[in-house]
XYZ file of C-alpha atoms in Angstrom:
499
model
C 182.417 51.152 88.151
C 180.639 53.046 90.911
C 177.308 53.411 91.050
C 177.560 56.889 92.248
C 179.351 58.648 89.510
C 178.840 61.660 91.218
C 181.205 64.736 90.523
C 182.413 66.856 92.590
C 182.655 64.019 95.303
C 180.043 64.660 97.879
C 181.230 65.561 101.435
C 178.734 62.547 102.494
C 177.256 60.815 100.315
C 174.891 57.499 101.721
C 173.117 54.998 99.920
C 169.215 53.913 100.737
C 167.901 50.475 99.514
C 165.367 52.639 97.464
C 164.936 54.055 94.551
C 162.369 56.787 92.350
C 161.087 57.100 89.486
C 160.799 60.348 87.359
C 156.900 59.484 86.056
C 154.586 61.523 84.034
C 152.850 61.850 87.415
C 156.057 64.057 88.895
C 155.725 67.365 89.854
C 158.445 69.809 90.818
C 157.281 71.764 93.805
C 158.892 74.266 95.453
C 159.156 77.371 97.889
C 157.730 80.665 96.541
C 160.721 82.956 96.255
C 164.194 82.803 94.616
C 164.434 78.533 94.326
C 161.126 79.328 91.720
C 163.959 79.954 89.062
C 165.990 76.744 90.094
C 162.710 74.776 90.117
C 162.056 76.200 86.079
C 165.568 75.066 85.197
C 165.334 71.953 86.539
C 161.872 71.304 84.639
C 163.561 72.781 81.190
C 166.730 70.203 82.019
C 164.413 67.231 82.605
C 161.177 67.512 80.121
C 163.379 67.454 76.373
C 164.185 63.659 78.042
C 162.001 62.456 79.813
C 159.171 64.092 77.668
C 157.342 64.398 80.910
C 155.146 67.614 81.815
C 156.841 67.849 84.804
C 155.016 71.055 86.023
C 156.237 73.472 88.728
C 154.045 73.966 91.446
C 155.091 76.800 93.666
C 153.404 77.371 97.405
C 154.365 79.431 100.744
C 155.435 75.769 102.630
C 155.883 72.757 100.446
C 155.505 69.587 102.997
C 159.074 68.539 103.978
C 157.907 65.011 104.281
C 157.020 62.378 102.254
C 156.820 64.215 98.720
C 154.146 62.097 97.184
C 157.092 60.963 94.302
C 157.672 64.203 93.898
C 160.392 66.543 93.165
C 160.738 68.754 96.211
C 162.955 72.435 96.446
C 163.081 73.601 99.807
C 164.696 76.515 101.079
C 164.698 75.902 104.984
C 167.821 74.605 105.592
C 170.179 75.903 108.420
C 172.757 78.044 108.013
C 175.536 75.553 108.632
C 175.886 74.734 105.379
C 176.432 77.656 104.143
C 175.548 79.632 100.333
C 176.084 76.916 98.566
C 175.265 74.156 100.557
C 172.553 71.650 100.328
C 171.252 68.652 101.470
C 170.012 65.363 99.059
C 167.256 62.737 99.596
C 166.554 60.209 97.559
C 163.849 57.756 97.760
C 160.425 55.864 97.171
C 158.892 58.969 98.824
C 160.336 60.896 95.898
C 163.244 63.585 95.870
C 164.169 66.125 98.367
C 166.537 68.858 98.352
C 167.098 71.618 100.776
C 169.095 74.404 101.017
C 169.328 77.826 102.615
C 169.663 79.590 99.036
C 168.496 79.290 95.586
C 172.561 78.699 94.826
C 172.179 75.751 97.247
C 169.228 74.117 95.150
C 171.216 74.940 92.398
C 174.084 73.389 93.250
C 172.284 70.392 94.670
C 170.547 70.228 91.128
C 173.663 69.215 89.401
C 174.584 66.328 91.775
C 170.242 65.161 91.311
C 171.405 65.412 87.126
C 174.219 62.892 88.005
C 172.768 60.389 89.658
C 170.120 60.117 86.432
C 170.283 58.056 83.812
C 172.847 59.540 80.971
C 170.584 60.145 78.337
C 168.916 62.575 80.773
C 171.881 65.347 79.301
C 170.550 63.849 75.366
C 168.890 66.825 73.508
C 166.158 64.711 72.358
C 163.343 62.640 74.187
C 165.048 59.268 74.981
C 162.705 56.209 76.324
C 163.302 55.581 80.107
C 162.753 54.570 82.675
C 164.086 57.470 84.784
C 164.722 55.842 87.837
C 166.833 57.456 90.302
C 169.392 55.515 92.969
C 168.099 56.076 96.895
C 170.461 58.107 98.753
C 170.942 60.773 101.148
C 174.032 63.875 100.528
C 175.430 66.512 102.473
C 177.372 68.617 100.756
C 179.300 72.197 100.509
C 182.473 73.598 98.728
C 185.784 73.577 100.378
C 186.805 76.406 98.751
C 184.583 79.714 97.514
C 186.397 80.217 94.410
C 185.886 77.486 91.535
C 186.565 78.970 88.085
C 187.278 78.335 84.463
C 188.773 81.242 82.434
C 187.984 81.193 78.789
C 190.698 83.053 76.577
C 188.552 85.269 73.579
C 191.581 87.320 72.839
C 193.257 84.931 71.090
C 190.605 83.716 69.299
C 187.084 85.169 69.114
C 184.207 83.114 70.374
C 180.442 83.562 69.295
C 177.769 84.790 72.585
C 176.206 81.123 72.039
C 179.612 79.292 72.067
C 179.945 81.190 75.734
C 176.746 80.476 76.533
C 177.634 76.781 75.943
C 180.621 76.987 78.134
C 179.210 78.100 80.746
C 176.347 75.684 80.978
C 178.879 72.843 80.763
C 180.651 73.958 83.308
C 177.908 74.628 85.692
C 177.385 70.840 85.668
C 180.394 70.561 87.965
C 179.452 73.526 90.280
C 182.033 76.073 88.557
C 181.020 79.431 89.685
C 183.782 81.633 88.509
C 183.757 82.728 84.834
C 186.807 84.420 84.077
C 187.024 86.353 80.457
C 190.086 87.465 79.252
C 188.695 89.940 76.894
C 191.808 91.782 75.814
C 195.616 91.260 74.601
C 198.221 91.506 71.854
C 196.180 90.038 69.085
C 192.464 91.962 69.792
C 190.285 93.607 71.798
C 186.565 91.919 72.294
C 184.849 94.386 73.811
C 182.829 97.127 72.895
C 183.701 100.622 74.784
C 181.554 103.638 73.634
C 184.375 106.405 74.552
C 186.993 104.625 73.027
C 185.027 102.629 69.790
C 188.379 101.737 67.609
C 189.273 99.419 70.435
C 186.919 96.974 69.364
C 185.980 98.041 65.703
C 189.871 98.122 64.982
C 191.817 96.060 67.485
C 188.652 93.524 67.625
C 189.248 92.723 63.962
C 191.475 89.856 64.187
C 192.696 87.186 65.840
C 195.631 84.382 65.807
C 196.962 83.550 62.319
C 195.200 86.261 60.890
C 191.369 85.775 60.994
C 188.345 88.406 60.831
C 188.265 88.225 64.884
C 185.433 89.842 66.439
C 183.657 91.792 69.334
C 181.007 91.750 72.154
C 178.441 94.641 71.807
C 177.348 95.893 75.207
C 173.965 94.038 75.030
C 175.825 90.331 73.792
C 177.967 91.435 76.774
C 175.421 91.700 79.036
C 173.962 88.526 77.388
C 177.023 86.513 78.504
C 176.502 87.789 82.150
C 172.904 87.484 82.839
C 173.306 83.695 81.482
C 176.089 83.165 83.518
C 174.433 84.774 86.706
C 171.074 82.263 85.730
C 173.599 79.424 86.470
C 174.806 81.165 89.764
C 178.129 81.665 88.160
C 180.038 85.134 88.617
C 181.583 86.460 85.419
C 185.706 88.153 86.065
C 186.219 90.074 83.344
C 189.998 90.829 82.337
C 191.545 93.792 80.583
C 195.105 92.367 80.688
C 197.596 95.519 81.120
C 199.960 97.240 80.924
C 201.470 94.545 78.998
C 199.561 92.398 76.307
C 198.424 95.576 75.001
C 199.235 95.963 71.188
C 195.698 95.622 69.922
C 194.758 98.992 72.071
C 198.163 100.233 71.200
C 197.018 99.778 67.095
C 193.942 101.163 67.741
C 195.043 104.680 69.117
C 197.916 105.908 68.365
C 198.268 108.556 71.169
C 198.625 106.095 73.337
C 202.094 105.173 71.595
C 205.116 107.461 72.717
C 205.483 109.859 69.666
C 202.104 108.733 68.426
C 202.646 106.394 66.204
C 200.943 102.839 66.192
C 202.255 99.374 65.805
C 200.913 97.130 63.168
C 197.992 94.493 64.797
C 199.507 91.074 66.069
C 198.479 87.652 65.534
C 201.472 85.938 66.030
C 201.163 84.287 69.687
C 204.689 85.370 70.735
C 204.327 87.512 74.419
C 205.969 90.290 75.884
C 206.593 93.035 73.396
C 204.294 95.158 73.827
C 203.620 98.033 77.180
C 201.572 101.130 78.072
C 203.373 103.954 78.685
C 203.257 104.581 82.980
C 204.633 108.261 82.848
C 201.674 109.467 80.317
C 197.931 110.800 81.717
C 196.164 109.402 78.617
C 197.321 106.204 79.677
C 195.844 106.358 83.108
C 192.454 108.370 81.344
C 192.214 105.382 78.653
C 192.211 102.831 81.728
C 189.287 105.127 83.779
C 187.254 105.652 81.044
C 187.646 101.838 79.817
C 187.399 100.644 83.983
C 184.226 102.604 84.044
C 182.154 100.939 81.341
C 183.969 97.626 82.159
C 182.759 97.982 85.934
C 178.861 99.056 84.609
C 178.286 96.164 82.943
C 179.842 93.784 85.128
C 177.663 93.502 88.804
C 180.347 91.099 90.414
C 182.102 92.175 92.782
C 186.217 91.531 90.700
C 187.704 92.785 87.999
C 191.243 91.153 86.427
C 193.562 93.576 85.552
C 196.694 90.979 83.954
C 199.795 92.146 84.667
C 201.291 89.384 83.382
C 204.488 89.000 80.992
C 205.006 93.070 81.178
C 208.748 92.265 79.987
C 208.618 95.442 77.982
C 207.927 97.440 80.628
C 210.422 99.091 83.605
C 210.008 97.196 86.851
C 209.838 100.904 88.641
C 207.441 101.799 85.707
C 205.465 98.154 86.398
C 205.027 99.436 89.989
C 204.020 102.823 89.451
C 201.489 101.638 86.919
C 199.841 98.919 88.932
C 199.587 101.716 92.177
C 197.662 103.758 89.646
C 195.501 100.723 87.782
C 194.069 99.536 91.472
C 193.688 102.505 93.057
C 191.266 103.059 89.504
C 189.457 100.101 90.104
C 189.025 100.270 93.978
C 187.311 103.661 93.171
C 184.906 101.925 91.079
C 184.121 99.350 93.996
C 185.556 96.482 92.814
C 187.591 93.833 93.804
C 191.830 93.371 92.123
C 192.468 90.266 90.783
C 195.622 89.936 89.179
C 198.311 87.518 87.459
C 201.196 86.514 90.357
C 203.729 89.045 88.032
C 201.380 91.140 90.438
C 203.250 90.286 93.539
C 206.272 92.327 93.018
C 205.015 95.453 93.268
C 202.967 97.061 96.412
C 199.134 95.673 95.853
C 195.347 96.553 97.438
C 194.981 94.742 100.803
C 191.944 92.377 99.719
C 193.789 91.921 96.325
C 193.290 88.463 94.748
C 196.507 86.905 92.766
C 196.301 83.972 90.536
C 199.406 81.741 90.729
C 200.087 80.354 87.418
C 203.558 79.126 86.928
C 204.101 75.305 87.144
C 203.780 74.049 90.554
C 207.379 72.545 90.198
C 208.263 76.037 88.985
C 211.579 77.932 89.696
C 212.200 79.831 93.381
C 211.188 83.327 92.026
C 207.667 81.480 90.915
C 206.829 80.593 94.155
C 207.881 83.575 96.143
C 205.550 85.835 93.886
C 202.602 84.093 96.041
C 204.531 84.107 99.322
C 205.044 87.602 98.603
C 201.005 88.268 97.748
C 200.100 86.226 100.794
C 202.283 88.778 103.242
C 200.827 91.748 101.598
C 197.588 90.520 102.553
C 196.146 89.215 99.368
C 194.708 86.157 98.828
C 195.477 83.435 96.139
C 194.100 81.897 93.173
C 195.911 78.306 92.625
C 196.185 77.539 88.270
C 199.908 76.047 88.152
C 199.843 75.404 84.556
C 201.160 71.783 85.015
C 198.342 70.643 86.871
C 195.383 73.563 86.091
C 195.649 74.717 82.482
C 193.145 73.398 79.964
C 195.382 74.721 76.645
C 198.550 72.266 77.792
C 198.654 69.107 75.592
C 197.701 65.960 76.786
C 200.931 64.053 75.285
C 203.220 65.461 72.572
C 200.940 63.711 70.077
C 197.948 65.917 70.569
C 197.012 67.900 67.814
C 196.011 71.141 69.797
C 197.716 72.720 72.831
C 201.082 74.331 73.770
C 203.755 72.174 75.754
C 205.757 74.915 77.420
C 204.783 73.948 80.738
C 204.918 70.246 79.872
C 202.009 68.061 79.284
C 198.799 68.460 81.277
C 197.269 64.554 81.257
C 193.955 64.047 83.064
C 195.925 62.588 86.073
C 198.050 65.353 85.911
C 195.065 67.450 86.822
C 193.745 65.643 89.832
C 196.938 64.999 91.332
C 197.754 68.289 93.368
C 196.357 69.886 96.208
C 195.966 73.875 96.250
C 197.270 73.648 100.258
C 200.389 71.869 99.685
C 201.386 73.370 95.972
C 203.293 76.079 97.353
C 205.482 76.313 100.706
C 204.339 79.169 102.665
C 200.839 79.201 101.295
C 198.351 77.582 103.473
C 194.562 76.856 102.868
C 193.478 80.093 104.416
C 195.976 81.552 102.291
C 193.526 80.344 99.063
C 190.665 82.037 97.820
C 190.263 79.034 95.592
C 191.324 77.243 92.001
C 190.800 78.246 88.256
C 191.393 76.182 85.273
C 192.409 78.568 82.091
C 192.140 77.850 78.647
C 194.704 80.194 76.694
C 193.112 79.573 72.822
C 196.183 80.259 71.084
C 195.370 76.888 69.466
C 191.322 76.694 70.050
C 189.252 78.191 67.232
C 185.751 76.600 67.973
C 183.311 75.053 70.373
C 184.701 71.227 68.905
C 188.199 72.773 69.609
C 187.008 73.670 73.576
C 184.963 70.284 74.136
C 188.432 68.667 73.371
C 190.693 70.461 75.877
C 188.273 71.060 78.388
C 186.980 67.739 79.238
C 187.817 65.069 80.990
C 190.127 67.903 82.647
C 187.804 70.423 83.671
C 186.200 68.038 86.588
C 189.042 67.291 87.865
C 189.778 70.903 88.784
C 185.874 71.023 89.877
C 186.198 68.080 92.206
C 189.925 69.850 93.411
C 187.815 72.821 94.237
C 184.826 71.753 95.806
C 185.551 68.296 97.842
C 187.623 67.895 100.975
C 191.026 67.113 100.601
C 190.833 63.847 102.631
C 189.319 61.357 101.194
C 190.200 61.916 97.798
C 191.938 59.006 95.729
C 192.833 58.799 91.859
C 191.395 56.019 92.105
C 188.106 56.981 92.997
C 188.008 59.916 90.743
C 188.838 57.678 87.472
C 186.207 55.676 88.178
C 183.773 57.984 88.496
C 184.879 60.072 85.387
C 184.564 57.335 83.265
C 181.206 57.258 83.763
C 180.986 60.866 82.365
C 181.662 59.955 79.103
C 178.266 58.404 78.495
C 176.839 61.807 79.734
C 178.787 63.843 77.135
C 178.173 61.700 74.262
C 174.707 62.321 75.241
C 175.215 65.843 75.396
C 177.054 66.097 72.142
C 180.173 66.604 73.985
C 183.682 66.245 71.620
C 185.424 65.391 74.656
C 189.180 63.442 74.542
C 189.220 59.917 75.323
C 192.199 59.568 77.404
C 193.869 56.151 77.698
C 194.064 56.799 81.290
C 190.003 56.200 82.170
C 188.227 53.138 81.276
C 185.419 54.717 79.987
C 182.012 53.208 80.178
C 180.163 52.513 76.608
């Protein structure tokens, strides 16, 4: 078992015959400015353990020497590191961390939360001693795009269950939070000129239960949260297929105005907006706008996935329409690799999703993105997607694109998944969860972890250097950390987990 446990893998990571310990003596000083929020966090993440004071003591230039034992946040670090870059030392002098912004500290805050004792993620006060290994880290992100996605559609998750999501995977430097917010079986968020969408088509869910919506102010919950833990929320309103719970909610929106039943079967494919109809494209405006007010990141998913119901000439003509709606509203396209075979936005993001050993037509949808100028997501569903089943004994998960174990999701490289697609081809990675089976937070502890790291570590670390090996190790340190944390997380046979 290493003794650095550390996750993502560092780009340097050096050990120091020295060590610190957290005391109830330790301060946490830091920069005034933007790391003042970073340095609260911290003190909120460490005092319910520790039961140390731990105050935060805030000045123009915190010494950048010997910290007195201290806890130290500065943000004077060059520019060579980049956003989220950040450097580590660890020491009898105390701790150290510097950065060039407040998402550098950040960052650097979850590798300092690593290299703590486990019980430091326990919700109660645990007895110490909180003594923390010397060592010095440089580190920054291979790749600027690390996401999860988190399915509500499917089934409905409470603001608090998000919240919880999110915070878990900040631990691993995730800073993507995709929502799919729509499809066939309900609609989970509120829009004020079209209310049925979420009062109606919000009021289920798979196999039939009550479902649920965001208000605008849970919404907005859910994204100030996220952008506390420097993560960037990608909302999705999956059309023009995937639509039925808009299509039961309005029935002009149906050719001859009549509207289908509400779904919640998980069957795809059936359902399509009509591409030759205005209210179509004045439905999407109106629902763009709102989406695009509450949302200040700079991307909004638009699907287009599984639109077998609807015309390829029709597919085109409605996706020409759909982004030119949501470049007016200064946003960013990101859309499913179905995407690919029709003109797209230069600047357009597409998310690859078929299994990397997929079929020729699969792969060419992201050759074909990449020549149109767009950039690529990487979430092959062999290696990427937190819904597959571990083996065909698992009791949750779908199997369609095989089983998913937790070497299956460290084994692959987003560079060399796809001919034709190089690194500067890739915006980054994404690991979806698709809750056809996933009805609570128990449910998404399960599927979600050990995988999830994996993908972190895929995202974040350079590619050489990297080793199964390594990486199992290291995981199965985690384990203690998630017990800890209350953490329902799957015990694969594959990592010799530690306690």
């Amino acid at each position: 078992m290493t003794a650095f446990s550390v996750i993502p893998q560092p780009v340097s990571l050096t050990p120091v015959p020295e060590t610190c310990t957290l005391t109830a003596d330790t301060r946490i000083r830091v920069t005034h400015g933007p790391g003042e929020a970073v340095a609260a966090w911290l003190a909120t993440l460490l005092r319910r353990p520790t039961g140390h004071h731990l105050p935060v003591v805030a000045s123009s230039a915190p010494a950048v020497g010997d910290t007195g034992g201290d806890i130290a946040l500065l943000l004077d670090d060059p520019e060579r590191l980049g956003r989220e870059g950040h450097l580590l030392d660890i020491g009898h002098q105390g701790v150290r961390l510097r950065a060039h912004t407040a998402e550098g500290l950040f960052r650097g805050v979850q590798t300092l939360r690593q290299l703590l004792p486990p019980g430091v993620e326990h919700a109660g006060a645990r007895p110490g001693p909180w003594t923390i290994p010397g060592v010095r880290v440089e580190d920054h992100p291979r790749f600027a795009w690390r996401g999860v996605m988190l399915d509500v559609a499917r089934h409905f998750f409470a603001v608090d269950t998000v919240k919880r999501f999110i915070d878990q995977a900040a631990a691993y430097k995730i800073n993507i939070l995709h929502l799919h917010l729509t499809d066939d079986q309900g609609w989970r968020l509120a829009i004020d000129r079209w209310p049925r969408l979420a009062t109606y088509g919000g009021g289920t869910e798979v196999g039939g239960g009550a479902g649920g919506h965001y208000s605008k102010a849970e919404y907005r919950a859910i994204v100030e949260h996220a952008a506390a833990r420097h993560m960037t929320v990608v909302p999705e309103i999956d059309v023009p297929g995937h639509t039925n719970a808009a299509l039961a909610s309005y029935p002009e929106l149906n050719p001859g105005g009549r509207a289908p039943d509400r779904y919640t079967g998980i069957e795809v494919g059936f359902s399509s907006l009509d591409a030759h109809a205005e209210i179509t494209y004045r439905f999407l405006g109106d629902v763009i706008d709102e989406v695009a007010e509450l949302t200040p990141g700079p991307y909004l998913h638009i699907g287009g996935d599984e639109a077998h119901s609807t015309d390829p000439a029709d597919y085109a003509r409605f996706l020409a329409r759909a982004q030119r709606i949501i470049g007016e509203r200064g946003k960013t396209v990101v859309a499913w690799q179905d995407a690919a075979s029709a003109p797209l936005t230069r600047g357009a993001l597409v998310q690859y999703w078929r299994p990397a050993k997929g079929s020729e037509p699969d792969t060419r949808a992201a050759r074909d993105a990449v020549r149109q100028g767009a950039r690529v997501i990487m979430s092959p569903a062999d290696h990427a997607y937190l819904d597959g089943k571990y083996h065909s004994g698992t009791p949750l998960g779908l199997d369609w694109a095989g089983h998913v174990g937790v070497r299956d999701s460290y084994a692959w490289d987003p560079a060399t998944l796809v001919d034709g697609v190089e690194e500067q081809d890739i915006a980054g990675v994404e690991a979806p969860l698709w809750t056809e089976t996933v009805t609570g937070a128990g449910d998404i502890d399960f599927m979600t972890f050990p995988r999830l790291p994996a993908l972190a570590e895929i995202g974040w670390s350079p590619a050489r250097g990297r080793s199964w090996e390594s990486y199992r190790d290291r995981l199965a340190a985690h384990g203690a950390r998630w017990t800890a944390a209350g953490v329902a997380f799957y015990r694969s046979p594959e990592v010799p987990w530690a306690g």
